[in-house]
PDB file of C-alpha atoms in Angstrom:
ATOM      1  CA  UNK A   1    -121.620 -16.932 -56.090  1.00  0.00           C
ATOM      2  CA  UNK A   2    -124.984 -16.769 -57.284  1.00  0.00           C
ATOM      3  CA  UNK A   3    -126.113 -20.060 -55.900  1.00  0.00           C
ATOM      4  CA  UNK A   4    -124.603 -18.730 -52.498  1.00  0.00           C
ATOM      5  CA  UNK A   5    -126.956 -15.662 -52.341  1.00  0.00           C
ATOM      6  CA  UNK A   6    -130.163 -17.829 -53.496  1.00  0.00           C
ATOM      7  CA  UNK A   7    -129.414 -20.284 -51.094  1.00  0.00           C
ATOM      8  CA  UNK A   8    -129.618 -17.822 -48.273  1.00  0.00           C
ATOM      9  CA  UNK A   9    -132.890 -16.364 -49.726  1.00  0.00           C
ATOM     10  CA  UNK A  10    -134.403 -20.013 -49.910  1.00  0.00           C
ATOM     11  CA  UNK A  11    -133.149 -20.617 -46.205  1.00  0.00           C
ATOM     12  CA  UNK A  12    -135.280 -17.147 -44.681  1.00  0.00           C
ATOM     13  CA  UNK A  13    -138.259 -17.495 -47.070  1.00  0.00           C
ATOM     14  CA  UNK A  14    -139.071 -21.053 -46.821  1.00  0.00           C
ATOM     15  CA  UNK A  15    -137.026 -22.053 -43.308  1.00  0.00           C
ATOM     16  CA  UNK A  16    -136.730 -19.252 -41.283  1.00  0.00           C
ATOM     17  CA  UNK A  17    -139.567 -17.118 -41.612  1.00  0.00           C
ATOM     18  CA  UNK A  18    -141.926 -20.057 -42.033  1.00  0.00           C
ATOM     19  CA  UNK A  19    -143.890 -19.781 -38.410  1.00  0.00           C
ATOM     20  CA  UNK A  20    -144.129 -15.875 -39.360  1.00  0.00           C
ATOM     21  CA  UNK A  21    -146.094 -17.373 -42.595  1.00  0.00           C
ATOM     22  CA  UNK A  22    -148.297 -19.571 -40.586  1.00  0.00           C
ATOM     23  CA  UNK A  23    -149.416 -16.713 -38.033  1.00  0.00           C
ATOM     24  CA  UNK A  24    -150.260 -14.341 -40.989  1.00  0.00           C
ATOM     25  CA  UNK A  25    -152.413 -17.102 -42.889  1.00  0.00           C
ATOM     26  CA  UNK A  26    -153.749 -17.673 -39.041  1.00  0.00           C
ATOM     27  CA  UNK A  27    -154.932 -14.133 -38.734  1.00  0.00           C
ATOM     28  CA  UNK A  28    -157.813 -14.537 -41.229  1.00  0.00           C
ATOM     29  CA  UNK A  29    -158.976 -17.178 -38.929  1.00  0.00           C
ATOM     30  CA  UNK A  30    -158.194 -15.973 -35.096  1.00  0.00           C
ATOM     31  CA  UNK A  31    -156.861 -12.509 -34.351  1.00  0.00           C
ATOM     32  CA  UNK A  32    -155.837 -13.961 -31.197  1.00  0.00           C
ATOM     33  CA  UNK A  33    -153.623 -16.876 -32.298  1.00  0.00           C
ATOM     34  CA  UNK A  34    -152.330 -14.867 -34.989  1.00  0.00           C
ATOM     35  CA  UNK A  35    -150.468 -12.168 -32.352  1.00  0.00           C
ATOM     36  CA  UNK A  36    -149.537 -14.955 -29.465  1.00  0.00           C
ATOM     37  CA  UNK A  37    -145.962 -13.881 -30.137  1.00  0.00           C
ATOM     38  CA  UNK A  38    -146.940 -10.339 -28.979  1.00  0.00           C
ATOM     39  CA  UNK A  39    -148.689 -11.265 -25.910  1.00  0.00           C
ATOM     40  CA  UNK A  40    -146.339 -14.001 -24.566  1.00  0.00           C
ATOM     41  CA  UNK A  41    -143.661 -11.257 -24.907  1.00  0.00           C
ATOM     42  CA  UNK A  42    -145.605  -8.505 -23.265  1.00  0.00           C
ATOM     43  CA  UNK A  43    -146.069 -10.849 -20.388  1.00  0.00           C
ATOM     44  CA  UNK A  44    -142.762 -11.510 -20.187  1.00  0.00           C
ATOM     45  CA  UNK A  45    -141.702  -7.427 -20.089  1.00  0.00           C
ATOM     46  CA  UNK A  46    -143.986  -6.687 -17.895  1.00  0.00           C
ATOM     47  CA  UNK A  47    -142.658  -9.653 -15.596  1.00  0.00           C
ATOM     48  CA  UNK A  48    -139.137  -8.474 -16.007  1.00  0.00           C
ATOM     49  CA  UNK A  49    -140.631  -4.788 -15.741  1.00  0.00           C
ATOM     50  CA  UNK A  50    -142.175  -5.674 -11.952  1.00  0.00           C
ATOM     51  CA  UNK A  51    -139.314  -7.510 -10.823  1.00  0.00           C
ATOM     52  CA  UNK A  52    -137.298  -4.261 -11.969  1.00  0.00           C
ATOM     53  CA  UNK A  53    -139.195  -1.979  -9.676  1.00  0.00           C
ATOM     54  CA  UNK A  54    -138.768  -4.489  -6.783  1.00  0.00           C
ATOM     55  CA  UNK A  55    -135.204  -4.261  -6.776  1.00  0.00           C
ATOM     56  CA  UNK A  56    -135.307  -0.753  -6.849  1.00  0.00           C
ATOM     57  CA  UNK A  57    -137.719  -0.639  -4.230  1.00  0.00           C
ATOM     58  CA  UNK A  58    -135.770  -2.834  -2.007  1.00  0.00           C
ATOM     59  CA  UNK A  59    -132.197  -1.353  -2.593  1.00  0.00           C
ATOM     60  CA  UNK A  60    -134.032   2.215  -1.536  1.00  0.00           C
ATOM     61  CA  UNK A  61    -134.936   0.577   1.806  1.00  0.00           C
ATOM     62  CA  UNK A  62    -132.033  -0.720   2.408  1.00  0.00           C
ATOM     63  CA  UNK A  63    -130.447   2.357   1.730  1.00  0.00           C
ATOM     64  CA  UNK A  64    -127.157   0.564  -0.225  1.00  0.00           C
ATOM     65  CA  UNK A  65    -128.190   2.302  -3.352  1.00  0.00           C
ATOM     66  CA  UNK A  66    -125.608   4.873  -4.455  1.00  0.00           C
ATOM     67  CA  UNK A  67    -127.538   8.323  -5.436  1.00  0.00           C
ATOM     68  CA  UNK A  68    -124.226  11.057  -5.741  1.00  0.00           C
ATOM     69  CA  UNK A  69    -123.501  12.361  -8.969  1.00  0.00           C
ATOM     70  CA  UNK A  70    -120.415  10.050  -8.962  1.00  0.00           C
ATOM     71  CA  UNK A  71    -122.502   6.119  -8.963  1.00  0.00           C
ATOM     72  CA  UNK A  72    -121.277   5.915 -12.436  1.00  0.00           C
ATOM     73  CA  UNK A  73    -118.557   6.565 -14.512  1.00  0.00           C
ATOM     74  CA  UNK A  74    -120.144   8.472 -17.234  1.00  0.00           C
ATOM     75  CA  UNK A  75    -121.112  11.317 -14.704  1.00  0.00           C
ATOM     76  CA  UNK A  76    -117.862  12.629 -14.212  1.00  0.00           C
TER      77      UNK A  76
END
């Protein structure tokens, strides 16, 4: 049973989190390079946010959005 948990430990420490170890060592030479995953996620999230706002404006202009209190079942 101990070998099973040591195997899980080895997988996560040596294989699954290896990219994060690389980024941790990269931070000493390049802050921007070490935070590239953060920047990519910010760009993706801003893209989704602007798409969502665009859709809200579209449905608001069309008048198809339900704005009554019972628009969702949990408001009843």
